[in-house]
PDB file of C-alpha atoms in Angstrom:
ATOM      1  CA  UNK A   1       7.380  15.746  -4.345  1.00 63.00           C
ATOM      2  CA  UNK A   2       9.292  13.052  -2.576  1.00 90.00           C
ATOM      3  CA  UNK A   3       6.554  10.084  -1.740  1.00 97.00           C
ATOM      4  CA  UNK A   4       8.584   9.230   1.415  1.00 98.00           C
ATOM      5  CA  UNK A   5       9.912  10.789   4.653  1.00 98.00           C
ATOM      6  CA  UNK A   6      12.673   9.816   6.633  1.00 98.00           C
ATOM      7  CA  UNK A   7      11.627   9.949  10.799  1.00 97.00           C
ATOM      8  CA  UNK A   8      14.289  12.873  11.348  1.00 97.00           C
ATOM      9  CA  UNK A   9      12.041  15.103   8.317  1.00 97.00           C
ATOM     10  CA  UNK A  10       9.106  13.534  10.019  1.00 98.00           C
ATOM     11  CA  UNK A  11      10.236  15.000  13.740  1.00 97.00           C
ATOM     12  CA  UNK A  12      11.043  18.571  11.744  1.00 97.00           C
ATOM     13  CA  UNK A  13       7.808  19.033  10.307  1.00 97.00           C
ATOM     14  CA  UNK A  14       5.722  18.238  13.381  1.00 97.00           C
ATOM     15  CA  UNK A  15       7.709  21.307  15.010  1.00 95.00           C
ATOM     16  CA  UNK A  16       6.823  23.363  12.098  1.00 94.00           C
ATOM     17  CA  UNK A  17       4.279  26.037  11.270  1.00 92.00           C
ATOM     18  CA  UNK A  18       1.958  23.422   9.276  1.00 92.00           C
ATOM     19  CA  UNK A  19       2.323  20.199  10.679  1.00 96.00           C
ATOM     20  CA  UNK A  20       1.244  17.140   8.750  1.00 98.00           C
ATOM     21  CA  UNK A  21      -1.722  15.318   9.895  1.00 98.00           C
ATOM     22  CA  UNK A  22      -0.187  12.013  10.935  1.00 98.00           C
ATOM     23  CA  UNK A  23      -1.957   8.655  10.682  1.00 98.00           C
ATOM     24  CA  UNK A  24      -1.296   5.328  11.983  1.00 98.00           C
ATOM     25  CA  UNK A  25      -2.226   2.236   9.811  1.00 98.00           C
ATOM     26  CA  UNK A  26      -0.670  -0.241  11.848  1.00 97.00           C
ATOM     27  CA  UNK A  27      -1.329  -3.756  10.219  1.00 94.00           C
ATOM     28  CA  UNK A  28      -0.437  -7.305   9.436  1.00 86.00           C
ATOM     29  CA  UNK A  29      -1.672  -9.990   6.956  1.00 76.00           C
ATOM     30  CA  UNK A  30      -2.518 -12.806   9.111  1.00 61.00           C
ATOM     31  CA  UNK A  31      -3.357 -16.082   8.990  1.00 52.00           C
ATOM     32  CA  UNK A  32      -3.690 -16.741  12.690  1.00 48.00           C
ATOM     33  CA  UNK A  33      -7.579 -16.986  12.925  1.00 51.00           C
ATOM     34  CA  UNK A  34      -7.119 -20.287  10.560  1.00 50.00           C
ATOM     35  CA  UNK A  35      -4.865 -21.816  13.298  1.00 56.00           C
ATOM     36  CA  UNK A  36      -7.516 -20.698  16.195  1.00 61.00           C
ATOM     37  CA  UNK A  37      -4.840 -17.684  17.192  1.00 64.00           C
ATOM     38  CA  UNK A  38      -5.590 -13.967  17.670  1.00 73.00           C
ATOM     39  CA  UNK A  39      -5.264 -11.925  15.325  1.00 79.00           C
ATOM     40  CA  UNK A  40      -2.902  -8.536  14.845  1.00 85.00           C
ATOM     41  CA  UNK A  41      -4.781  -5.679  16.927  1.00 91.00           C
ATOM     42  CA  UNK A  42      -3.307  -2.544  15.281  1.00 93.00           C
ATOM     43  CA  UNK A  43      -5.703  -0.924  17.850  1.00 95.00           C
ATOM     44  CA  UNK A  44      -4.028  -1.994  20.530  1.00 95.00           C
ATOM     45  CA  UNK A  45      -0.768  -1.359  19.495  1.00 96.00           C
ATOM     46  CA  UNK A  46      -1.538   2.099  18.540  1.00 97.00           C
ATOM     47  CA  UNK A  47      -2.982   2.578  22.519  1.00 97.00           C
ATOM     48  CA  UNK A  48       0.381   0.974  23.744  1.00 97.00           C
ATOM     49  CA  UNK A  49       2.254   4.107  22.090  1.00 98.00           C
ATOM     50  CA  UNK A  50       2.120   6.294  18.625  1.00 98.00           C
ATOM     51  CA  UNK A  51       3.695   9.217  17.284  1.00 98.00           C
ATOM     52  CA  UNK A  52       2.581  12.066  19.367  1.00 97.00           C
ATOM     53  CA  UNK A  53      -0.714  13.497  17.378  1.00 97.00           C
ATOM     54  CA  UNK A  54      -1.405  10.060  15.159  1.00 98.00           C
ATOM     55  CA  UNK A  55      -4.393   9.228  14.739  1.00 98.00           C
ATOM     56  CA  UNK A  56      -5.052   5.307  13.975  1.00 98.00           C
ATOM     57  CA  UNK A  57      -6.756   4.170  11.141  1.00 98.00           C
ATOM     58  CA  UNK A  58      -7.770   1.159  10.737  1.00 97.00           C
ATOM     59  CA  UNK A  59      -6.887  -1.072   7.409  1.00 97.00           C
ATOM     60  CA  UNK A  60      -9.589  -3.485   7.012  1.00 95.00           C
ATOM     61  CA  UNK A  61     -12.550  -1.376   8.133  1.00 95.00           C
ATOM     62  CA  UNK A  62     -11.417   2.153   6.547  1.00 98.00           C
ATOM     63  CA  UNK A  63      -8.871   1.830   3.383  1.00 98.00           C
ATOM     64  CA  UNK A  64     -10.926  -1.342   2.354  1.00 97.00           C
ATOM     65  CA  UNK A  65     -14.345  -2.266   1.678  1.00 97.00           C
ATOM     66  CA  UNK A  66     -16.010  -5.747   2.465  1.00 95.00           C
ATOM     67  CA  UNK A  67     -14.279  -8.600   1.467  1.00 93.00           C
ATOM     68  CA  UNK A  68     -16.066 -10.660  -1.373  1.00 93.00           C
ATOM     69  CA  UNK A  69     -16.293 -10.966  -5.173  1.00 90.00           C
ATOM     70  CA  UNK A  70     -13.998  -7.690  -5.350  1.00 94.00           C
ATOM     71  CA  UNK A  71     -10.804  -9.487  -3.220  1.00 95.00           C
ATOM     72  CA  UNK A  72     -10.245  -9.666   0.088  1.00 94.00           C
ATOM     73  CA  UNK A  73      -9.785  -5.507   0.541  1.00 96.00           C
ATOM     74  CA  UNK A  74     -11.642  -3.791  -2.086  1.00 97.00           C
ATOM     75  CA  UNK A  75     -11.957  -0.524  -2.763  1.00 98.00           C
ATOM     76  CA  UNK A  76     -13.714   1.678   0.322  1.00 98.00           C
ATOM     77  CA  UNK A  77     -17.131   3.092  -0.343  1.00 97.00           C
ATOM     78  CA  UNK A  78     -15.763   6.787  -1.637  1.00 97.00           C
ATOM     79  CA  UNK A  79     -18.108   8.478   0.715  1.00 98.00           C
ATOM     80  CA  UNK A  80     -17.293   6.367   3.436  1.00 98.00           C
ATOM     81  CA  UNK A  81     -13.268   6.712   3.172  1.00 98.00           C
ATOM     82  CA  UNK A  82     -14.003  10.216   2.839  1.00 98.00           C
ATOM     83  CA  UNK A  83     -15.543  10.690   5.856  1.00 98.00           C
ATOM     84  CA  UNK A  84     -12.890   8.595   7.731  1.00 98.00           C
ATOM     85  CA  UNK A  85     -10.397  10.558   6.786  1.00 98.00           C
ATOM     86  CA  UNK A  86     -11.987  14.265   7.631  1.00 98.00           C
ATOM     87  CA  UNK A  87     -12.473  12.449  11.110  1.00 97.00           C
ATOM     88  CA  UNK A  88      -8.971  12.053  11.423  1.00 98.00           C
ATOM     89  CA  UNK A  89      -8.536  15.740  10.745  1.00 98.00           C
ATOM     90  CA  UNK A  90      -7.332  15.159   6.905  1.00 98.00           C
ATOM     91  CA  UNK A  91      -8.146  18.405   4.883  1.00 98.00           C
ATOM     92  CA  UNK A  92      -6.510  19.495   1.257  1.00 94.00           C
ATOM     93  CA  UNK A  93      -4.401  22.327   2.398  1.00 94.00           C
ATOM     94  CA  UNK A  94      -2.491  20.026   5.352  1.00 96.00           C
ATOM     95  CA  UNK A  95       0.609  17.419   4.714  1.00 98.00           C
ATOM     96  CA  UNK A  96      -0.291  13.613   5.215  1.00 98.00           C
ATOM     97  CA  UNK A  97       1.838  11.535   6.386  1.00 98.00           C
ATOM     98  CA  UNK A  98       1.136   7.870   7.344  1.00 98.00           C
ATOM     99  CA  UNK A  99       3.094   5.195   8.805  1.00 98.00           C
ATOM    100  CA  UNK A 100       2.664   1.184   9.997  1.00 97.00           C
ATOM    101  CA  UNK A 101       5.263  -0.705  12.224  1.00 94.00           C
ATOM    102  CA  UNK A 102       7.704  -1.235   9.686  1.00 90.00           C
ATOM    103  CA  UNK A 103       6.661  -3.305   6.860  1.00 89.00           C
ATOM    104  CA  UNK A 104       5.180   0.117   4.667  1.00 95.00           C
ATOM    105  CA  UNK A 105       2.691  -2.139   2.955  1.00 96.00           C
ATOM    106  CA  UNK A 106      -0.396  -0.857   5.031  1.00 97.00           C
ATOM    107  CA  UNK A 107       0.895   2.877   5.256  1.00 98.00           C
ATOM    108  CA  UNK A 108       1.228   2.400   1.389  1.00 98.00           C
ATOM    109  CA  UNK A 109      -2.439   1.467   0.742  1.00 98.00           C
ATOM    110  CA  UNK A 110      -3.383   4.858   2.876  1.00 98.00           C
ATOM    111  CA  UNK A 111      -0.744   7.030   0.972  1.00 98.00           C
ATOM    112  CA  UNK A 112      -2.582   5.257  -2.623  1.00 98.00           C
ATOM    113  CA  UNK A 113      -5.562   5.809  -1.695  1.00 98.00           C
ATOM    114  CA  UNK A 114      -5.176   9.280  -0.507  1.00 98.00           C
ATOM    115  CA  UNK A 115      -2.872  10.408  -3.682  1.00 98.00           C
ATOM    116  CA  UNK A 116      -5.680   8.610  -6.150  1.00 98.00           C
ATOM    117  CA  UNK A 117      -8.472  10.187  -4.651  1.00 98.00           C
ATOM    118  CA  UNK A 118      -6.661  13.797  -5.188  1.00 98.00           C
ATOM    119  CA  UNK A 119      -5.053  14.856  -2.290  1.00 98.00           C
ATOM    120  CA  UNK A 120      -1.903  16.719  -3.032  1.00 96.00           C
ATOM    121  CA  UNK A 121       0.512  16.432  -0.135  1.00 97.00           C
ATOM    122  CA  UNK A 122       0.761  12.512   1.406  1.00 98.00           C
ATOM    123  CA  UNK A 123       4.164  10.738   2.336  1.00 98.00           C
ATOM    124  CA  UNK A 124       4.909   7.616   3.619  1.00 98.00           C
ATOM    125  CA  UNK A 125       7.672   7.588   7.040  1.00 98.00           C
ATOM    126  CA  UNK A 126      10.054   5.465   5.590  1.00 98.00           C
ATOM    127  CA  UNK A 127      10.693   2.607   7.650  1.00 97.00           C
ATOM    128  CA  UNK A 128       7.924   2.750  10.009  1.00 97.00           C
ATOM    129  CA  UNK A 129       7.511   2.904  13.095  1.00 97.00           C
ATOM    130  CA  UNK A 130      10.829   1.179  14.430  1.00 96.00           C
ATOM    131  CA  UNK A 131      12.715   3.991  12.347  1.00 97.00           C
ATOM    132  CA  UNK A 132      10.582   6.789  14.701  1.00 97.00           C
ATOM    133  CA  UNK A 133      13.916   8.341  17.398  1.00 93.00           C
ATOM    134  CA  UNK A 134      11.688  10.503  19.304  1.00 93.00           C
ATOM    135  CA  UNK A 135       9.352   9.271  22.023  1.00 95.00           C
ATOM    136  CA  UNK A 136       5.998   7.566  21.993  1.00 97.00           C
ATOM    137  CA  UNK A 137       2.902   9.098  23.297  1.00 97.00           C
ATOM    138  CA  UNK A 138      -0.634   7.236  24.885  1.00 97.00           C
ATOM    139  CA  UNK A 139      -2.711  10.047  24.219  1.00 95.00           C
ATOM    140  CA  UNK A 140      -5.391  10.145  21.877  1.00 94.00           C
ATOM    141  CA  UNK A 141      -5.866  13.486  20.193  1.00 93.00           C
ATOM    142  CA  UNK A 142      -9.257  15.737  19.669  1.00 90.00           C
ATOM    143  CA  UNK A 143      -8.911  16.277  15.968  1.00 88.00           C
ATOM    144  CA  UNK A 144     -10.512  19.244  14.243  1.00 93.00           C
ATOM    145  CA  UNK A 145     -12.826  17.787  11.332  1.00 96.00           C
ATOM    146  CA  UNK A 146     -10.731  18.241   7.473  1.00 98.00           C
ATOM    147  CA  UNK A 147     -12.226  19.016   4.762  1.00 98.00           C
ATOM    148  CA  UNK A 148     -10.881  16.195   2.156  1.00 98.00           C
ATOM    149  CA  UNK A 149     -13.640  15.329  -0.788  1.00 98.00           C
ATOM    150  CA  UNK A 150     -12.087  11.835  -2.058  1.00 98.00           C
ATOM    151  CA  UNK A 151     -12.556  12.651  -6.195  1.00 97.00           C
ATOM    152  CA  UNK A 152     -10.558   9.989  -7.587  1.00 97.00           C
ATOM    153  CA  UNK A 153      -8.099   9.819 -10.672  1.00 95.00           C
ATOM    154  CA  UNK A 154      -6.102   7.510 -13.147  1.00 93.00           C
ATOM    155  CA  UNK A 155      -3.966   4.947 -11.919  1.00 96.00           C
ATOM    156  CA  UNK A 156      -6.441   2.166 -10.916  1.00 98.00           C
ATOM    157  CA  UNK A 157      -6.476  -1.423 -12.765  1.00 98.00           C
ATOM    158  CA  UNK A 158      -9.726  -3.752 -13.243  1.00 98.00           C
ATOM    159  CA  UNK A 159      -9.258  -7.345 -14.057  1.00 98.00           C
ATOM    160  CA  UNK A 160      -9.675  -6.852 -18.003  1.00 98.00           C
ATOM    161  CA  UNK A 161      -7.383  -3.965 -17.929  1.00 98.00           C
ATOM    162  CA  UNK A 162      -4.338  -5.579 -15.737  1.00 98.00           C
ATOM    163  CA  UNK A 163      -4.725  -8.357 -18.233  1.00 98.00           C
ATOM    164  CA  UNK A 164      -3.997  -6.513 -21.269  1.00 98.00           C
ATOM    165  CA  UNK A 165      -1.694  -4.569 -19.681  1.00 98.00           C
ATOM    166  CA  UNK A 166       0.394  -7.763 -18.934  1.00 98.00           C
ATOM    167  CA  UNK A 167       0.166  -7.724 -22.674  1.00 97.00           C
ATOM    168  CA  UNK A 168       0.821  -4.062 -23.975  1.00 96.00           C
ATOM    169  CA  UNK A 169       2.797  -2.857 -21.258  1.00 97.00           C
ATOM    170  CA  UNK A 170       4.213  -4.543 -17.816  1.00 98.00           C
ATOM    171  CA  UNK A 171       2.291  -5.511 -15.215  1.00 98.00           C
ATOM    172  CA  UNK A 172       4.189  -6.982 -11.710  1.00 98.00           C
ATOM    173  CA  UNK A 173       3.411  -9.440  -9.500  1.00 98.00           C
ATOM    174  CA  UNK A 174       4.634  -7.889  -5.739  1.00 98.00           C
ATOM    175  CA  UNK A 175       4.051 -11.711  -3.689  1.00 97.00           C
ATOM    176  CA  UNK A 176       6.615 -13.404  -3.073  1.00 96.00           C
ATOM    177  CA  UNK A 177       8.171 -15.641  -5.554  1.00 97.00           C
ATOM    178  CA  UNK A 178       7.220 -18.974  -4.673  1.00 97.00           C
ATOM    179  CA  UNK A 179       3.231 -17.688  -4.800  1.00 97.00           C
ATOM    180  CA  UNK A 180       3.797 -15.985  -7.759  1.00 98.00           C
ATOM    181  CA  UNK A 181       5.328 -19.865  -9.196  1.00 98.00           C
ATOM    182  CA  UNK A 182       2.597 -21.359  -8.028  1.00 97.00           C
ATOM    183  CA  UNK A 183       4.545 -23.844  -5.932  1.00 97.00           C
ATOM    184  CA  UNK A 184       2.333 -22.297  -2.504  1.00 94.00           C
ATOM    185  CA  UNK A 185      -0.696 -20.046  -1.889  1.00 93.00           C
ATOM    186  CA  UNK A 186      -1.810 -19.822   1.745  1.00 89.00           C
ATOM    187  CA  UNK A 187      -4.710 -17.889   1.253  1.00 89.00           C
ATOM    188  CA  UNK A 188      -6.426 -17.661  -2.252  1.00 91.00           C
ATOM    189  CA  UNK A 189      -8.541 -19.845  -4.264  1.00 91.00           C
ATOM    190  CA  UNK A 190      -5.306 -21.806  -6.247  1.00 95.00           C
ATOM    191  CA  UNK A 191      -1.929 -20.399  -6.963  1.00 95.00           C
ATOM    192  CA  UNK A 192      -0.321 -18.800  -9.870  1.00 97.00           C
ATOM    193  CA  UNK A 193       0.101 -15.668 -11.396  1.00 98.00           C
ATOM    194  CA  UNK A 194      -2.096 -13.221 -13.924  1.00 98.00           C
ATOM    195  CA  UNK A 195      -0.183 -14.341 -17.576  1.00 98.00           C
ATOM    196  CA  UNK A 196       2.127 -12.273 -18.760  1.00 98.00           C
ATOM    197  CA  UNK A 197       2.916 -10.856 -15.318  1.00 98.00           C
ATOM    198  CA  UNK A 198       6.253 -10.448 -14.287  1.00 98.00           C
ATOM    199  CA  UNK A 199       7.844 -11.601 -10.740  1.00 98.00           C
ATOM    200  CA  UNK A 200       8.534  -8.143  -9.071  1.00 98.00           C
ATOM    201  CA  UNK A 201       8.502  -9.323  -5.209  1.00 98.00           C
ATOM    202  CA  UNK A 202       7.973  -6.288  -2.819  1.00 97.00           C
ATOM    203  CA  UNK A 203      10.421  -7.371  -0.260  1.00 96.00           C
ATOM    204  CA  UNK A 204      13.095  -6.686  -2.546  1.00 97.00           C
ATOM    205  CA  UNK A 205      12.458  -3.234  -2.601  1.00 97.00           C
ATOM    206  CA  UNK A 206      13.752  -2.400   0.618  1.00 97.00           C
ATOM    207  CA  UNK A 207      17.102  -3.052   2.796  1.00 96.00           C
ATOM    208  CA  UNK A 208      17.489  -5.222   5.937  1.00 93.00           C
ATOM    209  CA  UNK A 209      16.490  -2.107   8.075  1.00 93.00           C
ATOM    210  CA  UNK A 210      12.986  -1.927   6.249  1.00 93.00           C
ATOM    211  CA  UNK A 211      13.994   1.187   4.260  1.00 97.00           C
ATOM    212  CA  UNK A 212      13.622   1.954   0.507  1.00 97.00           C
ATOM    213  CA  UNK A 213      16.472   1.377  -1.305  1.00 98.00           C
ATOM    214  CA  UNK A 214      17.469   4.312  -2.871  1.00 97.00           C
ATOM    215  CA  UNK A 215      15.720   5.862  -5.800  1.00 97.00           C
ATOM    216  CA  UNK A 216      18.393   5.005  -8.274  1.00 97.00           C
ATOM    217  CA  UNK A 217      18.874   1.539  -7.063  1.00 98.00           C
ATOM    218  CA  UNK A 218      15.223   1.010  -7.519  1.00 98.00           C
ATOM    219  CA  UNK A 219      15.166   3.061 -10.891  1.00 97.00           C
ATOM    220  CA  UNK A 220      17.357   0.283 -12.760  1.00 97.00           C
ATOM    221  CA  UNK A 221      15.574  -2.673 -10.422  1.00 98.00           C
ATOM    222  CA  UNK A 222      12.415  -2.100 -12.573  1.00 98.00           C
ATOM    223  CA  UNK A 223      14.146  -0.671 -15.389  1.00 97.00           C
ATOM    224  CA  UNK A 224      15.703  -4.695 -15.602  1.00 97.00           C
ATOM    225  CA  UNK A 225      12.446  -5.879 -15.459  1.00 97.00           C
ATOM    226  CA  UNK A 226      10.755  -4.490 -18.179  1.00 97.00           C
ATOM    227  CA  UNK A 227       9.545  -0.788 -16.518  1.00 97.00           C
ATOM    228  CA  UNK A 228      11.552   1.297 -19.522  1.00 88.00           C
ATOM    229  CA  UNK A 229      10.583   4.763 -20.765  1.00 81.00           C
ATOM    230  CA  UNK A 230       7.649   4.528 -22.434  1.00 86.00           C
ATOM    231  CA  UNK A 231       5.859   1.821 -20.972  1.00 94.00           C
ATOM    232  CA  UNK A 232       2.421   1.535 -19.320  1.00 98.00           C
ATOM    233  CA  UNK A 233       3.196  -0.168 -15.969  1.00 98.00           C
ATOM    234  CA  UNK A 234       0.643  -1.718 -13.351  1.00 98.00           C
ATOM    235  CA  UNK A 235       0.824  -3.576  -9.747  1.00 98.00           C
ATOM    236  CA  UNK A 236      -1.087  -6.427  -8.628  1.00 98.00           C
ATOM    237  CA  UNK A 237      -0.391  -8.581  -5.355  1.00 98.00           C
ATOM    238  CA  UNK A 238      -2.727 -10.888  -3.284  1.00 96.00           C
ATOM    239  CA  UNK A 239      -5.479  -7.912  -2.210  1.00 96.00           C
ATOM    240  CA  UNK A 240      -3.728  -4.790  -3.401  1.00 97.00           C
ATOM    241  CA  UNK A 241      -1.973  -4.127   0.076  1.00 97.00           C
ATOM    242  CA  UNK A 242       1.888  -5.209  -0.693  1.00 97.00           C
ATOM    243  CA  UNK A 243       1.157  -4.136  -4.446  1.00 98.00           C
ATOM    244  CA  UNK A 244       0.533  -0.459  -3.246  1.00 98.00           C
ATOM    245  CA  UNK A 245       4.214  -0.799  -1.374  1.00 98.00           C
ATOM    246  CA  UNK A 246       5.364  -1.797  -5.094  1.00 98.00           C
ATOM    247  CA  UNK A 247       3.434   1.463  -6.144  1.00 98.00           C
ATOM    248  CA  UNK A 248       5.316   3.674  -3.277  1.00 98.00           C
ATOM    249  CA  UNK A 249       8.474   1.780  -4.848  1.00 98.00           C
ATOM    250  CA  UNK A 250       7.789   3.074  -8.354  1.00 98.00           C
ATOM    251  CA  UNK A 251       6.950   6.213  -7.415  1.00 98.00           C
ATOM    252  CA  UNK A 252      10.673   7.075  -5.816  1.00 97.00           C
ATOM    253  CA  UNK A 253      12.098   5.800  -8.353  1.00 97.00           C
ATOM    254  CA  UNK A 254      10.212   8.196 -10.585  1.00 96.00           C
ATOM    255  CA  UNK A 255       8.076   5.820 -12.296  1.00 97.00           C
ATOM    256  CA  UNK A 256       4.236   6.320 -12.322  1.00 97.00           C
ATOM    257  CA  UNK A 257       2.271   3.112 -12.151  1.00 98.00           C
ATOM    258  CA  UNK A 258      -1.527   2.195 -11.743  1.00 98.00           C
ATOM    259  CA  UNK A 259      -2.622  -0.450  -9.236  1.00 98.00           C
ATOM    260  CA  UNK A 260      -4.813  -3.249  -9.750  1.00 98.00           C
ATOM    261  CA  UNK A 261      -6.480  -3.741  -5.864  1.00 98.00           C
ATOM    262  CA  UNK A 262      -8.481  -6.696  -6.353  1.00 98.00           C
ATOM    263  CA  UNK A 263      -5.266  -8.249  -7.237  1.00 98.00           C
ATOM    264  CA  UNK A 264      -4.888 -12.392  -7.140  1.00 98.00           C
ATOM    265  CA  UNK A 265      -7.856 -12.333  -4.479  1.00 97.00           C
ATOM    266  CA  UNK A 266     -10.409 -11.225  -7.007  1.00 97.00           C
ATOM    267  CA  UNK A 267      -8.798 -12.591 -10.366  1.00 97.00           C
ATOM    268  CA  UNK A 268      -8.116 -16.592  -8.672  1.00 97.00           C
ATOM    269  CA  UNK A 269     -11.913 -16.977  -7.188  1.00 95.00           C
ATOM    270  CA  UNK A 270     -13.544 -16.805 -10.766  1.00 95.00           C
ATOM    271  CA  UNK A 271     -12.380 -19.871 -12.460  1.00 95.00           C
ATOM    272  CA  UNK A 272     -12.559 -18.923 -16.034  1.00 96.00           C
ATOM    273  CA  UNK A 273      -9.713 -16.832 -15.699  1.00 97.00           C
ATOM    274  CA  UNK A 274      -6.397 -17.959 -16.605  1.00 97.00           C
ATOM    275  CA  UNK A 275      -3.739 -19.339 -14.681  1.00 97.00           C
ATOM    276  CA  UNK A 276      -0.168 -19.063 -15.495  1.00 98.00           C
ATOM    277  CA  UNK A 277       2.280 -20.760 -13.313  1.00 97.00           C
ATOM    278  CA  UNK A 278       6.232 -21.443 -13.159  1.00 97.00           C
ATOM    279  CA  UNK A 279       8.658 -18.963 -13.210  1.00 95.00           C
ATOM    280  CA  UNK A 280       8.245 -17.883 -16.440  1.00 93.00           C
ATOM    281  CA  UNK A 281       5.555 -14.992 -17.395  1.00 94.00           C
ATOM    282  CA  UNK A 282       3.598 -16.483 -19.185  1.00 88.00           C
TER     283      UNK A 282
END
């Protein structure tokens, strides 16, 4: 099954016999609040006009637990995400599909989350929001409770295991270059990469319009850095947001890869961990 959806399959399928439950993770990483500005209110922009039927979710409180010794967005409580996601009418037997207001990253943690914890049927719109041609609606919907049990799978990375899979296998880095070098980190602890982890920004994935490349143009991306047949890859980026875009990115191009959501939040704030930095691996 095709991870993505373009917003003409999107429109098709909402007219169909079993439309997909739609969800709107509109969000931005922000560092306004250090600066004394406001921060993104996905909220808001989801009351100023959403697909017709979306429901919002919300990034921080719903596809992430507390910030702390885990990163800055952890994994949810299981029972918790669970029950967020029946609310907003999610059930196994019904077609996700979840989009932001462009970027992908945040729609991409939702579609993780939802494909590690089992459910069958979740796509991300490809290109967001700006790529939706039919109108916007104000209304908030009276969803049905689902029935989705969260029971998750493979394809998740702790610290210890996306260091030796830097090792064994290949393990990407989806911040920008210049964090992964070390040469800038606006946010975490010091800057630097996980050694042995190979530069694999996220940005690169998609064209000027916001819009996966496509899959074959991706397939020999990765392929070039180090993703051949055979090989055990793995994600990482600053709180496993961007790095489950890079996940979304694999997964058209028919790669399966694990993500390691603590990511450079959780692996920079203990000290005794190494640092590698420069533009070479390790």
């Amino acid at each position: 099954m095709n991870a993505i959806i373009s917003a003409s399959e999107l429109a098709s399928a909402l007219a169909g016999e079993n439309p997909p439950v739609v969800l709107d993770v509109r969000w931005q990483l922000s560092v306004a609040k250090a600066a004394g500005e406001p921060s993104f209110d996905g909220r808001a922009a989801y009351a100023s006009g959403h697909v017709p039927g979306a429901v919002y979710v919300d990034l921080d409180r719903e596809l992430a637990g507390a910030s702390g010794a885990g990163g800055r967005h952890p994994l949810p409580d299981l029972a918790d995400f669970g029950a967020a996601m029946r609310r907003a009418g999610v059930s196994a037997a019904r077609p996700v599909v979840a989009y932001d207001g462009g970027q992908g990253w945040a729609a991409a943690r939702a579609w993780w989350l939802l494909r590690w914890t089992g459910h069958p049927d979740v796509r991300v719109l490809d290109g967001g929001l700006t790529a939706w041609q039919g109108e916007l609606s104000v209304d908030v919907p009276v969803r049905t409770e689902g029935d989705f049990e969260p029971r998750p799978g493979a394809g998740l990375l702790d610290a210890d295991a996306a260091a030796a899979l830097a090792r064994s296998g290949v393990l990407f880095d989806a911040r920008a270059g210049e964090r992964y070098r070390g040469e800038v980190e606006p946010i975490d602890r010091v800057g630097g990469h996980i050694p042995g982890a190979v530069s694999a920004p996220t940005t690169d994935n998609v064209g000027p319009d916001g819009r996966f490349l496509p899959a074959e143009d991706l397939r020999d991306r990765f392929r070039s850095l180090g993703a051949s047949d055979g090989r055990e890859v793995g994600v990482y980026c600053g709180s496993g947001v961007s790095g489950a875009h890079e996940v979304l990115a694999l997964a058209v191009a028919g790669i399966p890869a694990a993500l390691y959501v603590g990511s450079w939040s959780e692996w920079s704030s203990d000290p005794s961990r190494p640092v590698a930095v420069g533009p070479d691996p390790r």
